[in-house]
Amino acid sequence: YSYGHRNVQGLTWDNDGNCYAAQVNTTTGGASLWKITTAGVVVWAVDIVHLVNTGSLRYVAGMAVCGEFLFVAVNAGPTQPAGIHKVRTASGTIEHFCQSNDGNQALVPSDNAQNCLAACGPNLLGVESYGTASQNQGFRIYDATSACGLVPAALKTILWGGTKSHTRVKVVSDNLSYFYIIASLNTNSIKKVGIGGNTEWTSTAAGTP
């Protein structure tokens, strides 16, 4: 395969050690997903739904494997809004594209997000997003098994500081009970959030992540 003007913008793994990579063609804006085994064998490669913009922003903004699905968050491209692709890990089939068509921009990643997605347990997906003038940067927990894509699972939404200009945002989890959300710029905080939506603690001692 000729990689051309391609930039790897996302990586994640499943519990069997398979690697999932996202590449963006920095000339055309085309983006593709790859599944690669521990032996380096490519299982499948697929193009994602729409072109992304080219430039300095991280347009593939997050990847996470949750159950039998790979979730890939993208910023808005030239023809379609931001959103999250739901991809079947076995085949690479894109089952759904959850668009950011709600008023609070719940599925729009912050600029330069390092990874705005994390999975916890068999079916919960944590999603960081920016916000609007009336609703700041937020973190939501979704039921990843929903047939229609994503529906809220936890009853609570955790919001704090800042808007779309946040950088160095990252979400990770312990895969069992807790998400950890890092934010920067005017908040400089790390939050520990339970799968029920409860904030266990907030720390600003780390300075700027």
Short mmCIF file of C-alpha atoms in Angstrom, two decimals:
data_model
loop_
_atom_site.label_atom_id
_atom_site.label_comp_id
_atom_site.label_asym_id
_atom_site.label_seq_id
_atom_site.Cartn_x
_atom_site.Cartn_y
_atom_site.Cartn_z
CA TYR A 1 0.00 0.00 0.00
CA SER A 2 1.28 3.48 -0.89
CA TYR A 3 0.78 5.72 2.12
CA GLY A 4 1.34 9.00 0.25
CA HIS A 5 0.62 12.13 2.26
CA ARG A 6 -0.82 10.28 5.24
CA ASN A 7 -0.69 11.13 8.89
CA VAL A 8 -1.59 8.71 11.70
CA GLN A 9 -3.99 10.62 13.94
CA GLY A 10 -5.32 7.92 16.22
CA LEU A 11 -4.49 4.54 17.75
CA THR A 12 -6.27 2.19 20.12
CA TRP A 13 -6.28 -1.52 21.00
CA ASP A 14 -8.81 -4.19 21.89
CA ASN A 15 -8.50 -6.81 24.64
CA ASP A 16 -6.93 -9.28 22.21
CA GLY A 17 -4.08 -6.90 21.35
CA ASN A 18 -5.34 -5.93 17.88
CA CYS A 19 -4.38 -2.39 16.94
CA TYR A 20 -6.77 0.07 15.30
CA ALA A 21 -5.24 3.03 13.49
CA ALA A 22 -6.73 6.09 11.82
CA GLN A 23 -4.91 7.82 8.99
CA VAL A 24 -5.64 11.15 7.32
CA ASN A 25 -4.44 12.10 3.87
CA THR A 26 -3.09 15.59 4.48
CA THR A 27 -3.57 16.53 0.83
CA THR A 28 -7.11 15.32 0.12
CA GLY A 29 -8.63 15.08 3.60
CA GLY A 30 -9.53 11.44 3.04
CA ALA A 31 -9.39 9.30 6.17
CA SER A 32 -9.17 5.55 6.67
CA LEU A 33 -9.28 3.04 9.50
CA TRP A 34 -7.10 -0.04 9.86
CA LYS A 35 -7.24 -3.16 12.02
CA ILE A 36 -3.85 -4.83 12.51
CA THR A 37 -3.10 -8.00 14.47
CA THR A 38 -0.25 -8.45 16.94
CA ALA A 39 1.66 -10.18 14.12
CA GLY A 40 1.36 -7.08 11.93
CA VAL A 41 -1.28 -8.54 9.60
CA VAL A 42 -3.87 -6.08 8.24
CA VAL A 43 -7.34 -7.56 8.88
CA TRP A 44 -9.26 -4.76 7.16
CA ALA A 45 -8.92 -1.18 5.97
CA VAL A 46 -11.92 1.08 5.32
CA ASP A 47 -12.54 4.69 4.44
CA ILE A 48 -14.59 6.64 6.97
CA VAL A 49 -17.79 8.41 6.02
CA HIS A 50 -16.55 11.82 4.99
CA LEU A 51 -13.53 13.93 4.25
CA VAL A 52 -11.92 15.78 7.11
CA ASN A 53 -10.23 19.15 6.85
CA THR A 54 -6.49 19.35 6.45
CA GLY A 55 -4.29 21.56 8.59
CA SER A 56 -2.98 21.77 12.11
CA LEU A 57 -6.03 20.56 14.02
CA ARG A 58 -6.41 16.94 15.05
CA TYR A 59 -9.45 16.01 12.98
CA VAL A 60 -9.50 12.37 14.07
CA ALA A 61 -9.96 13.30 17.70
CA GLY A 62 -10.55 10.01 19.50
CA MET A 63 -10.73 6.23 19.20
CA ALA A 64 -11.96 3.57 21.62
CA VAL A 65 -13.03 -0.07 21.41
CA CYS A 66 -16.18 -0.83 23.39
CA GLY A 67 -17.53 -4.38 23.18
CA GLU A 68 -17.68 -5.43 19.53
CA PHE A 69 -17.47 -1.88 18.19
CA LEU A 70 -14.75 0.65 17.44
CA PHE A 71 -15.78 4.27 17.98
CA VAL A 72 -13.97 7.02 16.07
CA ALA A 73 -14.61 10.71 16.76
CA VAL A 74 -13.96 13.26 14.01
CA ASN A 75 -14.15 17.03 13.84
CA ALA A 76 -16.28 18.68 11.16
CA GLY A 77 -15.13 18.32 7.56
CA PRO A 78 -15.86 20.39 4.47
CA THR A 79 -19.21 18.72 3.76
CA GLN A 80 -20.42 17.07 6.98
CA PRO A 81 -20.65 17.88 10.69
CA ALA A 82 -18.53 16.43 13.46
CA GLY A 83 -19.56 13.16 14.99
CA ILE A 84 -18.65 9.62 15.99
CA HIS A 85 -18.35 6.62 13.69
CA LYS A 86 -19.52 3.28 15.09
CA VAL A 87 -17.54 0.51 13.36
CA ARG A 88 -17.90 -3.25 13.78
CA THR A 89 -14.48 -4.56 14.87
CA ALA A 90 -14.85 -7.94 13.14
CA SER A 91 -15.54 -6.62 9.66
CA GLY A 92 -14.79 -2.89 9.55
CA THR A 93 -18.41 -2.18 8.60
CA ILE A 94 -19.49 1.32 9.58
CA GLU A 95 -22.77 0.70 11.36
CA HIS A 96 -23.68 4.29 12.13
CA PHE A 97 -22.43 7.85 12.05
CA CYS A 98 -23.69 9.80 15.06
CA GLN A 99 -23.80 13.42 13.91
CA SER A 100 -23.50 16.52 16.03
CA ASN A 101 -26.98 17.68 15.18
CA ASP A 102 -28.11 18.53 18.68
CA GLY A 103 -28.05 22.08 19.95
CA ASN A 104 -25.42 21.60 22.65
CA GLN A 105 -22.79 20.17 20.29
CA ALA A 106 -22.46 17.08 22.47
CA LEU A 107 -20.53 15.17 19.80
CA VAL A 108 -18.06 17.87 18.73
CA PRO A 109 -14.50 17.26 20.02
CA SER A 110 -12.41 20.10 21.38
CA ASP A 111 -9.71 21.42 19.06
CA ASN A 112 -6.54 19.30 19.16
CA ALA A 113 -8.12 16.73 21.49
CA GLN A 114 -5.55 13.98 22.05
CA ASN A 115 -8.28 11.39 22.62
CA CYS A 116 -11.82 12.42 23.49
CA LEU A 117 -13.19 8.85 23.89
CA ALA A 118 -12.76 6.03 26.40
CA ALA A 119 -14.64 2.80 27.06
CA CYS A 120 -15.58 1.41 30.45
CA GLY A 121 -16.99 -2.04 30.99
CA PRO A 122 -18.76 -3.87 28.15
CA ASN A 123 -21.03 -1.07 26.95
CA LEU A 124 -20.23 2.40 28.29
CA LEU A 125 -18.51 5.06 26.21
CA GLY A 126 -17.26 8.32 27.74
CA VAL A 127 -17.21 11.30 25.37
CA GLU A 128 -15.59 14.71 25.92
CA SER A 129 -16.99 17.58 23.87
CA TYR A 130 -16.68 21.32 23.79
CA GLY A 131 -19.82 23.36 24.21
CA THR A 132 -21.62 26.48 23.19
CA ALA A 133 -21.71 29.93 24.75
CA SER A 134 -24.35 28.72 27.18
CA GLN A 135 -22.98 25.25 27.84
CA ASN A 136 -19.26 24.78 28.37
CA GLN A 137 -16.94 21.86 27.82
CA GLY A 138 -18.60 18.65 28.90
CA PHE A 139 -18.25 14.94 29.45
CA ARG A 140 -21.10 12.52 28.78
CA ILE A 141 -21.49 8.76 29.20
CA TYR A 142 -23.33 6.84 26.48
CA ASP A 143 -24.72 3.35 26.01
CA ALA A 144 -22.57 2.01 23.19
CA THR A 145 -24.87 -0.97 22.48
CA SER A 146 -27.76 1.18 21.27
CA ALA A 147 -28.88 0.10 17.82
CA CYS A 148 -29.37 3.71 16.74
CA GLY A 149 -25.82 4.67 17.62
CA LEU A 150 -25.44 6.46 20.94
CA VAL A 151 -27.98 7.24 23.63
CA PRO A 152 -27.31 8.68 27.10
CA ALA A 153 -26.60 5.95 29.65
CA ALA A 154 -25.66 7.88 32.77
CA LEU A 155 -28.16 10.45 33.97
CA LYS A 156 -25.58 13.10 34.67
CA THR A 157 -23.53 15.34 32.42
CA ILE A 158 -20.35 16.78 33.86
CA LEU A 159 -19.55 20.26 32.61
CA TRP A 160 -16.69 22.56 33.41
CA GLY A 161 -14.77 25.61 32.12
CA GLY A 162 -13.77 26.61 28.63
CA THR A 163 -15.15 25.98 25.17
CA LYS A 164 -13.94 24.67 21.81
CA SER A 165 -10.45 26.19 22.11
CA HIS A 166 -9.42 23.61 24.72
CA THR A 167 -6.30 21.67 23.81
CA ARG A 168 -4.53 18.62 25.22
CA VAL A 169 -7.89 17.12 26.19
CA LYS A 170 -7.79 13.41 26.91
CA VAL A 171 -10.13 10.76 28.33
CA VAL A 172 -8.94 7.42 29.69
CA SER A 173 -10.53 4.78 31.92
CA ASP A 174 -9.66 1.88 34.19
CA ASN A 175 -11.95 -0.26 31.97
CA LEU A 176 -14.13 -1.12 34.96
CA SER A 177 -15.62 1.72 36.98
CA TYR A 178 -14.00 5.10 36.37
CA PHE A 179 -13.16 7.61 33.67
CA TYR A 180 -10.38 10.18 33.99
CA ILE A 181 -10.72 13.43 32.03
CA ILE A 182 -7.85 15.83 31.48
CA ALA A 183 -8.56 19.40 30.39
CA SER A 184 -6.28 22.35 29.88
CA LEU A 185 -6.13 26.09 29.13
CA ASN A 186 -8.33 27.93 31.62
CA THR A 187 -9.26 24.91 33.75
CA ASN A 188 -6.08 22.82 34.05
CA SER A 189 -7.82 19.98 35.81
CA ILE A 190 -8.07 16.22 36.04
CA LYS A 191 -11.43 14.71 36.97
CA LYS A 192 -12.26 11.21 38.14
CA VAL A 193 -15.82 10.30 37.11
CA GLY A 194 -17.70 7.12 37.96
CA ILE A 195 -19.74 5.19 35.41
CA GLY A 196 -22.89 6.49 37.09
CA GLY A 197 -21.88 10.05 36.26
CA ASN A 198 -20.68 10.98 39.74
CA THR A 199 -17.52 13.09 40.05
CA GLU A 200 -15.24 11.42 42.60
CA TRP A 201 -12.66 14.19 42.69
CA THR A 202 -11.15 17.09 40.77
CA SER A 203 -7.45 17.91 40.93
CA THR A 204 -5.69 21.05 39.71
CA ALA A 205 -2.37 20.19 41.34
CA ALA A 206 -0.94 18.94 38.05
CA GLY A 207 -0.78 22.43 36.56
CA THR A 208 -1.12 22.44 32.79
CA PRO A 209 -1.41 18.82 31.56
#
